[in-house]
Amino acid sequence: MKPQESVTAFVTHETEEPIATTGSIISRRKFFKWLGSGLAVAFVWQDTTVLASPENATSVNKKNPTDQIGAWLHIAEDNTITVFTGKVEVGQNIRTSLAQVVAEELMVPVAAIQMVMGDTDQVPYDAGTFGSRSTPAMGSQLRKAAIAAREAILEMASQEHKINKNNLKLADGKILLPTGNKKLSYGEIVKGKQLVQIIPDNAAATPVNQWKISGTSVPKVNGRDFINGRHKYVSDMKLLGMLYGKILRPPAFGASLKAVDLTGAKNIKGVTVVHEGDFVGVAAPDLPTANQAIAAIKAQWKTSAQPARAEIFTYLKEKASGVQTGGRNGGGAKGDLKQGLAAADKTLQNTYTVDYIAHVPMEPRAALAQWENGKLTVWTGTQRPFGVQNDLAEAFKIPEEQVRVIMPDTGSAYGGKHTGEAALEAAKLAKVAQKPVKLTWTRAEEFTWAYFRPAGVIEVNAGVKNDGTITAWDFHNYNSGGAGIRMPYEVANQQIAYHPSDSPLNQGSYRGLASVANIFALEAQMNDLAQLANLDPLAFRLQNLQEPRLRAVFQKAAEAFGWGKNKPPKDHGYGIAGGTEKGGYTATCAEVAVDRNSGEVKVIRTTTAFECGAIINPEHLDNQILGAIVQGLGGALFEAIDFQDGKILNPTLAQYRVPRFKDTPIIQIIQVNRPDLPSAGAGEAPIVAIAPAIRNAIVDATGVKLKTLPLVPQGLAAHLKKASIQNK
Amino acid sequence: MELLVNGSKRSSKASPETSLLSVLRDEFDLTGTKYGCGEGQCGACTVLLDGKAVRSCRTPINTLQGKSITTIEGLEVKGKLHPVQEAYLKVDVFQCGYCASGMVMSTVALLNQNPKPTESQIIDFMNGNICRCGTYPRIVTAIKEAASKA
Ligand code: FES
Ligand code: FES
């Protein structure tokens, strides 16, 4: 690297002082001073647009009450508008869509907005980026803050220039005074002051039909930094004097350390060894040395017997205890199930199983930790910066204010980065080493020591009349969870329950949560019930479905796919499925082709119609739907975590297959825009229909009724053979 | 040992069997090249060796004497993006962007050897690069866009 290309920023210290604003003294505001000495932070490259690192900190005190504008939005004298949010960017392009929302209401170009995201010292508290809440909740919060700011600016201009507010006009980030052609910029009016005005709850937002920036495909705001390699992910960051961390991993889950000899590692020059209970880690000046140090440690572990994948479904069923009822995900009961089953002309009882799968974010977990005068700063890729801040404060028994967590735009998460394992590990090492420590997990560590999408067993018993009325629905999920468990179709007699169980693997959130599992079982069952009633699967669904938004996506997907228009070619099949989750409505039609000799199943094309209220950024929505479909393909067809004795048996990308270019079908996406409805998130819901649509297409092509996710990790050959023997 | 990276001679103190990926990232501060798996399976670490795509995680530096290495940082010249980068930007391909460097470098290598690839040639060539965010069709569009400009 040529030295003149590097931009080096140093933070020395912060001072805090009261600031006077119109008529009141507000709480303190922070200033960062930029000096060339006394370094604390020195990244070689400075990201040009991403403000997740302190070099660029513009400054508000996050302890500003969150009912005031200043907590969310700051307008600098140079007209830079800085927005503060605890939401984080993991590829859902929320940095762009939130900027669009603010730009719209402040009537400025998106480029005028700088987003400070996921930095616990700078942004208001936020529970985390998950559950598709960023667009509906944070979008509307920032919209309100921006409207309030706009009104406040008008008010300030009106007072300063003694002009009635109604005679002032806003355009292009400027205020037009009625006298002459004088224009004032926001910066000239606000003069860098903190906006302490209260954000009214009922501010009138720009109506959707007048949107100029929202509703358009603004490109990824910092997109250039990703295609020229300049964006600094945590794993790319460096601090001067930084050490590289490495953790001694146990041979199996739940193993405890019996004995350990650290001498070999301690004898290596420059190596710091940390040993606390079962935690053993090292920090070294470079990664090869850290690896060498770990290899030099002699450890004896105590392991215990644990269930293997082969017996997991029996195990989960046996260990299930109780029922979670109530709430959106709690299932429930109505009518009389027994009577419903008795009234049916045909009943259908099935057990579906769903394997554990891994998120496989392309950037494995990473953290960079630094202690300075008792204050811990950690850069890490997490969907919950404040949650990790809290975890770290508890782990080190220090107040939360002494912990700062910063989340630069991260190499994806998909629900898999709610936690801060690497942050804690790096912080432990940095504390003892008294130097900054970076820890990047290997792919195998990410596969093994993160957490998984839960495995589950789903039992369904349903009854149908010959006229297509569903008379009974008995649905039980063991271990996956309750998301998407609700029956969207009309059934008079139903009982639905989620039964928590005791997972031998560490499990947690995943794109769409349990709705992938539940809607798989639900929509597979619906397909086969339609067959029993001799009805077309789409007609059968519509007959039993009232929810207008779900009906609409079914109809749109079917129409675009050409459902019912023609018979599939030989050994091809068509399938349809749909569902709703987190305010999004989705329906997918799929065409598969089955090679009867090899048993290979190829997904030829999919058509997905998706609706999530008013669309903010069509291009990025398209990308989210696409991503959900491609990720859904993996879980549908072949992804599964294999394990035995507390070990993951396939912790590599050679062994754990994820979708690639060649696996990707022709994907048609229909966006259903509903400007009359509030915008919901889109990262999750479109994943739910892909697996059952493919499964149902396989039924159509071959008659084989698969009941497992993944459907065909080994292809269809064995199933076809079994079916042909049964038919003889 | 001496390496020729983005047209400049750089000397590495790392031992000869060290992977090019870690020398680029940890020693030369060229962090645009990413680690995704270390097993040659994901393509995030793709760089060009004399114009051909290689997985830098599986390339020990002792094999690189006299070869010309190009990383993502070497594509942009004086603030002007490479046409392939332009195409990716225009299509607004990415979500998290972690796969981006590898995708762009693989594309440059593909178009070096085949300036007008068909769709199935694109898919064949790119199949070793994983985008877990699932942007594959958008990448294909960007590659076609870049090829149309070549
Ligand atoms: S890191 Fe080299 S191929 Fe994945
Ligand atoms: S955009 Fe996230 S891995 Fe490709």
PDB file of C-alpha atoms in Angstrom, chain A residues 272-504:
ATOM      1  CA  THR A 272      -0.400 -14.225  26.109  1.00  0.00           C
ATOM      2  CA  VAL A 273      -2.309 -17.210  27.435  1.00  0.00           C
ATOM      3  CA  VAL A 274      -5.628 -16.800  29.208  1.00  0.00           C
ATOM      4  CA  HIS A 275      -7.140 -19.608  31.226  1.00  0.00           C
ATOM      5  CA  GLU A 276     -10.374 -19.131  33.168  1.00  0.00           C
ATOM      6  CA  GLY A 277     -12.342 -22.237  34.009  1.00  0.00           C
ATOM      7  CA  ASP A 278     -13.061 -24.027  30.731  1.00  0.00           C
ATOM      8  CA  PHE A 279     -11.944 -21.028  28.704  1.00  0.00           C
ATOM      9  CA  VAL A 280      -8.459 -21.250  27.257  1.00  0.00           C
ATOM     10  CA  GLY A 281      -7.295 -18.795  24.641  1.00  0.00           C
ATOM     11  CA  VAL A 282      -4.170 -17.120  23.376  1.00  0.00           C
ATOM     12  CA  ALA A 283      -3.226 -13.791  21.861  1.00  0.00           C
ATOM     13  CA  ALA A 284      -0.159 -13.469  19.670  1.00  0.00           C
ATOM     14  CA  PRO A 285       1.405 -10.877  17.368  1.00  0.00           C
ATOM     15  CA  ASP A 286       0.279 -12.816  14.292  1.00  0.00           C
ATOM     16  CA  LEU A 287      -2.127 -15.594  13.463  1.00  0.00           C
ATOM     17  CA  PRO A 288       0.423 -18.331  12.689  1.00  0.00           C
ATOM     18  CA  THR A 289       1.949 -17.771  16.125  1.00  0.00           C
ATOM     19  CA  ALA A 290      -1.474 -17.889  17.750  1.00  0.00           C
ATOM     20  CA  ASN A 291      -2.221 -21.168  15.976  1.00  0.00           C
ATOM     21  CA  GLN A 292       1.146 -22.540  16.997  1.00  0.00           C
ATOM     22  CA  ALA A 293       0.454 -21.573  20.615  1.00  0.00           C
ATOM     23  CA  ILE A 294      -2.916 -23.317  20.625  1.00  0.00           C
ATOM     24  CA  ALA A 295      -1.299 -26.426  19.175  1.00  0.00           C
ATOM     25  CA  ALA A 296       1.277 -26.364  21.963  1.00  0.00           C
ATOM     26  CA  ILE A 297      -1.374 -26.586  24.687  1.00  0.00           C
ATOM     27  CA  LYS A 298      -1.991 -30.005  26.166  1.00  0.00           C
ATOM     28  CA  ALA A 299      -5.543 -30.398  27.392  1.00  0.00           C
ATOM     29  CA  GLN A 300      -7.658 -33.230  28.720  1.00  0.00           C
ATOM     30  CA  TRP A 301     -11.404 -32.929  28.413  1.00  0.00           C
ATOM     31  CA  LYS A 302     -14.296 -34.720  29.986  1.00  0.00           C
ATOM     32  CA  THR A 303     -17.075 -35.414  27.536  1.00  0.00           C
ATOM     33  CA  SER A 304     -20.503 -36.928  27.962  1.00  0.00           C
ATOM     34  CA  ALA A 305     -22.772 -39.071  25.810  1.00  0.00           C
ATOM     35  CA  GLN A 306     -25.092 -37.083  23.555  1.00  0.00           C
ATOM     36  CA  PRO A 307     -27.765 -37.925  21.012  1.00  0.00           C
ATOM     37  CA  ALA A 308     -26.793 -38.256  17.358  1.00  0.00           C
ATOM     38  CA  ARG A 309     -28.640 -37.039  14.292  1.00  0.00           C
ATOM     39  CA  ALA A 310     -29.881 -40.572  13.635  1.00  0.00           C
ATOM     40  CA  GLU A 311     -32.037 -40.527  16.753  1.00  0.00           C
ATOM     41  CA  ILE A 312     -32.760 -36.819  17.018  1.00  0.00           C
ATOM     42  CA  PHE A 313     -36.436 -36.867  16.130  1.00  0.00           C
ATOM     43  CA  THR A 314     -37.328 -39.598  18.622  1.00  0.00           C
ATOM     44  CA  TYR A 315     -35.243 -37.734  21.172  1.00  0.00           C
ATOM     45  CA  LEU A 316     -36.946 -34.369  20.637  1.00  0.00           C
ATOM     46  CA  LYS A 317     -40.369 -35.960  20.838  1.00  0.00           C
ATOM     47  CA  GLU A 318     -39.501 -37.810  24.043  1.00  0.00           C
ATOM     48  CA  LYS A 319     -37.953 -34.772  25.697  1.00  0.00           C
ATOM     49  CA  ALA A 320     -40.827 -32.464  24.823  1.00  0.00           C
ATOM     50  CA  SER A 321     -42.515 -31.040  27.858  1.00  0.00           C
ATOM     51  CA  GLY A 322     -45.641 -29.003  28.115  1.00  0.00           C
ATOM     52  CA  VAL A 323     -47.379 -26.837  25.609  1.00  0.00           C
ATOM     53  CA  GLN A 324     -46.849 -23.237  24.782  1.00  0.00           C
ATOM     54  CA  THR A 325     -50.232 -21.675  24.231  1.00  0.00           C
ATOM     55  CA  GLY A 326     -51.452 -18.150  23.738  1.00  0.00           C
ATOM     56  CA  GLY A 327     -49.772 -15.341  21.885  1.00  0.00           C
ATOM     57  CA  ARG A 328     -49.237 -15.090  18.174  1.00  0.00           C
ATOM     58  CA  ASN A 329     -47.054 -18.165  18.131  1.00  0.00           C
ATOM     59  CA  GLY A 330     -48.798 -20.206  20.765  1.00  0.00           C
ATOM     60  CA  GLY A 331     -51.369 -22.037  18.693  1.00  0.00           C
ATOM     61  CA  GLY A 332     -54.706 -22.616  20.377  1.00  0.00           C
ATOM     62  CA  ALA A 333     -57.892 -24.614  20.025  1.00  0.00           C
ATOM     63  CA  LYS A 334     -61.419 -24.151  18.827  1.00  0.00           C
ATOM     64  CA  GLY A 335     -64.409 -26.301  18.059  1.00  0.00           C
ATOM     65  CA  ASP A 336     -64.361 -29.995  18.756  1.00  0.00           C
ATOM     66  CA  LEU A 337     -61.532 -31.875  17.150  1.00  0.00           C
ATOM     67  CA  LYS A 338     -63.061 -35.327  17.652  1.00  0.00           C
ATOM     68  CA  GLN A 339     -66.300 -34.296  16.027  1.00  0.00           C
ATOM     69  CA  GLY A 340     -64.369 -32.634  13.238  1.00  0.00           C
ATOM     70  CA  LEU A 341     -62.456 -35.806  12.491  1.00  0.00           C
ATOM     71  CA  ALA A 342     -65.634 -37.858  12.684  1.00  0.00           C
ATOM     72  CA  ALA A 343     -67.348 -35.523  10.232  1.00  0.00           C
ATOM     73  CA  ALA A 344     -64.576 -35.930   7.655  1.00  0.00           C
ATOM     74  CA  ASP A 345     -64.936 -38.113   4.586  1.00  0.00           C
ATOM     75  CA  LYS A 346     -61.203 -38.677   4.629  1.00  0.00           C
ATOM     76  CA  THR A 347     -58.492 -38.102   7.191  1.00  0.00           C
ATOM     77  CA  LEU A 348     -54.782 -37.712   6.732  1.00  0.00           C
ATOM     78  CA  GLN A 349     -52.223 -38.208   9.449  1.00  0.00           C
ATOM     79  CA  ASN A 350     -48.562 -37.425   8.885  1.00  0.00           C
ATOM     80  CA  THR A 351     -45.337 -36.814  10.721  1.00  0.00           C
ATOM     81  CA  TYR A 352     -42.910 -34.314   9.239  1.00  0.00           C
ATOM     82  CA  THR A 353     -39.339 -33.813  10.362  1.00  0.00           C
ATOM     83  CA  VAL A 354     -36.992 -30.891   9.945  1.00  0.00           C
ATOM     84  CA  ASP A 355     -33.224 -31.064  10.398  1.00  0.00           C
ATOM     85  CA  TYR A 356     -30.938 -28.617  12.147  1.00  0.00           C
ATOM     86  CA  ILE A 357     -29.372 -26.280   9.638  1.00  0.00           C
ATOM     87  CA  ALA A 358     -26.656 -23.640   9.838  1.00  0.00           C
ATOM     88  CA  HIS A 359     -26.875 -19.996   8.791  1.00  0.00           C
ATOM     89  CA  VAL A 360     -23.447 -20.014   7.148  1.00  0.00           C
ATOM     90  CA  PRO A 361     -22.951 -16.243   6.943  1.00  0.00           C
ATOM     91  CA  MET A 362     -20.085 -15.669   4.531  1.00  0.00           C
ATOM     92  CA  GLU A 363     -18.292 -13.622   7.184  1.00  0.00           C
ATOM     93  CA  PRO A 364     -17.758 -15.853  10.178  1.00  0.00           C
ATOM     94  CA  ARG A 365     -18.043 -14.300  13.628  1.00  0.00           C
ATOM     95  CA  ALA A 366     -15.357 -11.760  14.378  1.00  0.00           C
ATOM     96  CA  ALA A 367     -14.582  -9.233  17.074  1.00  0.00           C
ATOM     97  CA  LEU A 368     -11.954  -6.648  17.816  1.00  0.00           C
ATOM     98  CA  ALA A 369     -11.702  -5.699  21.465  1.00  0.00           C
ATOM     99  CA  GLN A 370      -9.818  -2.924  23.156  1.00  0.00           C
ATOM    100  CA  TRP A 371      -9.568  -1.848  26.789  1.00  0.00           C
ATOM    101  CA  GLU A 372      -8.682   1.744  27.614  1.00  0.00           C
ATOM    102  CA  ASN A 373      -8.746   3.057  31.173  1.00  0.00           C
ATOM    103  CA  GLY A 374     -11.234   0.431  32.210  1.00  0.00           C
ATOM    104  CA  LYS A 375     -13.530   1.050  29.260  1.00  0.00           C
ATOM    105  CA  LEU A 376     -14.089  -1.761  26.809  1.00  0.00           C
ATOM    106  CA  THR A 377     -14.756  -1.098  23.128  1.00  0.00           C
ATOM    107  CA  VAL A 378     -15.672  -4.007  20.898  1.00  0.00           C
ATOM    108  CA  TRP A 379     -16.310  -3.973  17.177  1.00  0.00           C
ATOM    109  CA  THR A 380     -18.304  -7.017  16.318  1.00  0.00           C
ATOM    110  CA  GLY A 381     -20.885  -8.283  13.850  1.00  0.00           C
ATOM    111  CA  THR A 382     -24.003  -8.755  15.912  1.00  0.00           C
ATOM    112  CA  GLN A 383     -27.690  -8.197  15.359  1.00  0.00           C
ATOM    113  CA  ARG A 384     -27.971  -7.053  18.985  1.00  0.00           C
ATOM    114  CA  PRO A 385     -25.252  -4.501  19.836  1.00  0.00           C
ATOM    115  CA  PHE A 386     -27.023  -3.478  23.051  1.00  0.00           C
ATOM    116  CA  GLY A 387     -27.593  -7.086  24.022  1.00  0.00           C
ATOM    117  CA  VAL A 388     -23.899  -7.781  23.581  1.00  0.00           C
ATOM    118  CA  GLN A 389     -23.062  -4.610  25.527  1.00  0.00           C
ATOM    119  CA  ASN A 390     -25.163  -5.942  28.371  1.00  0.00           C
ATOM    120  CA  ASP A 391     -23.586  -9.412  28.179  1.00  0.00           C
ATOM    121  CA  LEU A 392     -20.092  -7.927  28.273  1.00  0.00           C
ATOM    122  CA  ALA A 393     -20.912  -5.618  31.192  1.00  0.00           C
ATOM    123  CA  GLU A 394     -22.188  -8.594  33.135  1.00  0.00           C
ATOM    124  CA  ALA A 395     -19.274 -10.818  32.216  1.00  0.00           C
ATOM    125  CA  PHE A 396     -16.700  -8.263  33.348  1.00  0.00           C
ATOM    126  CA  LYS A 397     -18.832  -6.852  36.166  1.00  0.00           C
ATOM    127  CA  ILE A 398     -18.577  -3.281  34.933  1.00  0.00           C
ATOM    128  CA  PRO A 399     -21.332  -0.748  34.296  1.00  0.00           C
ATOM    129  CA  GLU A 400     -22.849  -0.756  30.812  1.00  0.00           C
ATOM    130  CA  GLU A 401     -21.555   2.765  30.180  1.00  0.00           C
ATOM    131  CA  GLN A 402     -18.083   1.265  30.350  1.00  0.00           C
ATOM    132  CA  VAL A 403     -18.797  -0.954  27.384  1.00  0.00           C
ATOM    133  CA  ARG A 404     -19.147   0.287  23.849  1.00  0.00           C
ATOM    134  CA  VAL A 405     -20.214  -2.108  21.108  1.00  0.00           C
ATOM    135  CA  ILE A 406     -19.897  -0.989  17.505  1.00  0.00           C
ATOM    136  CA  MET A 407     -21.254  -2.922  14.597  1.00  0.00           C
ATOM    137  CA  PRO A 408     -19.861  -2.037  11.174  1.00  0.00           C
ATOM    138  CA  ASP A 409     -21.859  -3.335   8.212  1.00  0.00           C
ATOM    139  CA  THR A 410     -21.417  -7.060   8.525  1.00  0.00           C
ATOM    140  CA  GLY A 411     -21.072 -10.040   6.248  1.00  0.00           C
ATOM    141  CA  SER A 412     -24.659 -11.148   6.831  1.00  0.00           C
ATOM    142  CA  ALA A 413     -26.430 -12.907   9.659  1.00  0.00           C
ATOM    143  CA  TYR A 414     -29.864 -14.328   8.671  1.00  0.00           C
ATOM    144  CA  GLY A 415     -30.847 -14.466  12.332  1.00  0.00           C
ATOM    145  CA  GLY A 416     -27.609 -16.247  13.171  1.00  0.00           C
ATOM    146  CA  LYS A 417     -25.761 -13.404  14.864  1.00  0.00           C
ATOM    147  CA  HIS A 418     -27.914 -12.456  17.818  1.00  0.00           C
ATOM    148  CA  THR A 419     -25.100 -13.302  20.168  1.00  0.00           C
ATOM    149  CA  GLY A 420     -21.647 -11.992  20.925  1.00  0.00           C
ATOM    150  CA  GLU A 421     -19.477 -15.066  21.480  1.00  0.00           C
ATOM    151  CA  ALA A 422     -16.476 -13.701  19.623  1.00  0.00           C
ATOM    152  CA  ALA A 423     -16.858 -10.336  21.376  1.00  0.00           C
ATOM    153  CA  LEU A 424     -16.602 -11.937  24.792  1.00  0.00           C
ATOM    154  CA  GLU A 425     -13.675 -14.107  23.785  1.00  0.00           C
ATOM    155  CA  ALA A 426     -11.738 -11.213  22.255  1.00  0.00           C
ATOM    156  CA  ALA A 427     -12.472  -9.016  25.271  1.00  0.00           C
ATOM    157  CA  LYS A 428     -11.177 -11.641  27.685  1.00  0.00           C
ATOM    158  CA  LEU A 429      -7.948 -11.963  25.740  1.00  0.00           C
ATOM    159  CA  ALA A 430      -7.514  -8.198  25.317  1.00  0.00           C
ATOM    160  CA  LYS A 431      -7.989  -7.599  29.009  1.00  0.00           C
ATOM    161  CA  VAL A 432      -5.159  -9.871  30.029  1.00  0.00           C
ATOM    162  CA  ALA A 433      -2.910  -9.012  27.098  1.00  0.00           C
ATOM    163  CA  GLN A 434      -3.494  -5.292  27.705  1.00  0.00           C
ATOM    164  CA  LYS A 435      -3.525  -4.800  23.984  1.00  0.00           C
ATOM    165  CA  PRO A 436      -6.277  -4.803  21.395  1.00  0.00           C
ATOM    166  CA  VAL A 437      -7.131  -8.303  20.216  1.00  0.00           C
ATOM    167  CA  LYS A 438      -8.881  -9.382  17.056  1.00  0.00           C
ATOM    168  CA  LEU A 439     -10.513 -12.752  16.883  1.00  0.00           C
ATOM    169  CA  THR A 440     -11.954 -14.161  13.672  1.00  0.00           C
ATOM    170  CA  TRP A 441     -13.656 -17.505  13.791  1.00  0.00           C
ATOM    171  CA  THR A 442     -12.742 -20.080  11.195  1.00  0.00           C
ATOM    172  CA  ARG A 443     -15.445 -21.583   9.013  1.00  0.00           C
ATOM    173  CA  ALA A 444     -15.314 -24.762  11.099  1.00  0.00           C
ATOM    174  CA  GLU A 445     -15.722 -22.745  14.303  1.00  0.00           C
ATOM    175  CA  GLU A 446     -18.676 -20.908  12.790  1.00  0.00           C
ATOM    176  CA  PHE A 447     -20.249 -24.231  11.833  1.00  0.00           C
ATOM    177  CA  THR A 448     -19.646 -25.683  15.281  1.00  0.00           C
ATOM    178  CA  TRP A 449     -19.806 -22.995  17.956  1.00  0.00           C
ATOM    179  CA  ALA A 450     -22.512 -20.683  16.635  1.00  0.00           C
ATOM    180  CA  TYR A 451     -26.102 -21.853  16.914  1.00  0.00           C
ATOM    181  CA  PHE A 452     -28.466 -23.675  14.585  1.00  0.00           C
ATOM    182  CA  ARG A 453     -31.953 -23.387  13.175  1.00  0.00           C
ATOM    183  CA  PRO A 454     -33.827 -25.834  15.413  1.00  0.00           C
ATOM    184  CA  ALA A 455     -34.655 -29.340  14.310  1.00  0.00           C
ATOM    185  CA  GLY A 456     -38.255 -30.340  14.838  1.00  0.00           C
ATOM    186  CA  VAL A 457     -40.949 -32.952  14.576  1.00  0.00           C
ATOM    187  CA  ILE A 458     -44.402 -31.959  13.371  1.00  0.00           C
ATOM    188  CA  GLU A 459     -47.427 -34.190  13.707  1.00  0.00           C
ATOM    189  CA  VAL A 460     -50.548 -33.333  11.779  1.00  0.00           C
ATOM    190  CA  ASN A 461     -53.892 -34.993  11.631  1.00  0.00           C
ATOM    191  CA  ALA A 462     -56.532 -33.470   9.396  1.00  0.00           C
ATOM    192  CA  GLY A 463     -59.940 -34.273   8.046  1.00  0.00           C
ATOM    193  CA  VAL A 464     -61.538 -33.204   4.784  1.00  0.00           C
ATOM    194  CA  LYS A 465     -64.950 -33.603   3.214  1.00  0.00           C
ATOM    195  CA  ASN A 466     -65.350 -34.648  -0.388  1.00  0.00           C
ATOM    196  CA  ASP A 467     -66.575 -31.138  -1.157  1.00  0.00           C
ATOM    197  CA  GLY A 468     -63.227 -29.767   0.038  1.00  0.00           C
ATOM    198  CA  THR A 469     -64.272 -28.463   3.460  1.00  0.00           C
ATOM    199  CA  ILE A 470     -61.558 -28.991   6.038  1.00  0.00           C
ATOM    200  CA  THR A 471     -63.304 -30.332   9.096  1.00  0.00           C
ATOM    201  CA  ALA A 472     -60.435 -30.906  11.505  1.00  0.00           C
ATOM    202  CA  TRP A 473     -56.855 -29.715  12.014  1.00  0.00           C
ATOM    203  CA  ASP A 474     -54.659 -31.134  14.734  1.00  0.00           C
ATOM    204  CA  PHE A 475     -51.117 -29.759  14.529  1.00  0.00           C
ATOM    205  CA  HIS A 476     -48.247 -30.275  16.952  1.00  0.00           C
ATOM    206  CA  ASN A 477     -44.735 -28.987  16.618  1.00  0.00           C
ATOM    207  CA  TYR A 478     -42.016 -30.406  18.837  1.00  0.00           C
ATOM    208  CA  ASN A 479     -38.996 -28.160  19.331  1.00  0.00           C
ATOM    209  CA  SER A 480     -38.974 -25.951  16.199  1.00  0.00           C
ATOM    210  CA  GLY A 481     -41.049 -23.170  17.697  1.00  0.00           C
ATOM    211  CA  GLY A 482     -44.381 -21.509  17.287  1.00  0.00           C
ATOM    212  CA  ALA A 483     -43.813 -19.024  14.461  1.00  0.00           C
ATOM    213  CA  GLY A 484     -46.131 -19.677  11.528  1.00  0.00           C
ATOM    214  CA  ILE A 485     -48.033 -22.352  13.440  1.00  0.00           C
ATOM    215  CA  ARG A 486     -51.389 -20.609  13.072  1.00  0.00           C
ATOM    216  CA  MET A 487     -53.786 -22.134  10.545  1.00  0.00           C
ATOM    217  CA  PRO A 488     -54.501 -19.524   7.881  1.00  0.00           C
ATOM    218  CA  TYR A 489     -57.286 -21.591   6.312  1.00  0.00           C
ATOM    219  CA  GLU A 490     -60.761 -21.780   7.798  1.00  0.00           C
ATOM    220  CA  VAL A 491     -61.240 -24.878   9.939  1.00  0.00           C
ATOM    221  CA  ALA A 492     -64.042 -25.116  12.474  1.00  0.00           C
ATOM    222  CA  ASN A 493     -62.350 -27.674  14.682  1.00  0.00           C
ATOM    223  CA  GLN A 494     -58.719 -27.287  15.421  1.00  0.00           C
ATOM    224  CA  GLN A 495     -56.033 -27.825  17.977  1.00  0.00           C
ATOM    225  CA  ILE A 496     -52.609 -26.348  17.431  1.00  0.00           C
ATOM    226  CA  ALA A 497     -49.702 -26.521  19.827  1.00  0.00           C
ATOM    227  CA  TYR A 498     -46.002 -25.954  20.046  1.00  0.00           C
ATOM    228  CA  HIS A 499     -44.217 -28.251  22.470  1.00  0.00           C
ATOM    229  CA  PRO A 500     -40.791 -27.000  23.570  1.00  0.00           C
ATOM    230  CA  SER A 501     -38.197 -29.729  23.885  1.00  0.00           C
ATOM    231  CA  ASP A 502     -34.633 -30.158  25.018  1.00  0.00           C
ATOM    232  CA  SER A 503     -32.313 -29.524  22.086  1.00  0.00           C
ATOM    233  CA  PRO A 504     -28.937 -31.240  22.287  1.00  0.00           C
TER     234      PRO A 504
END
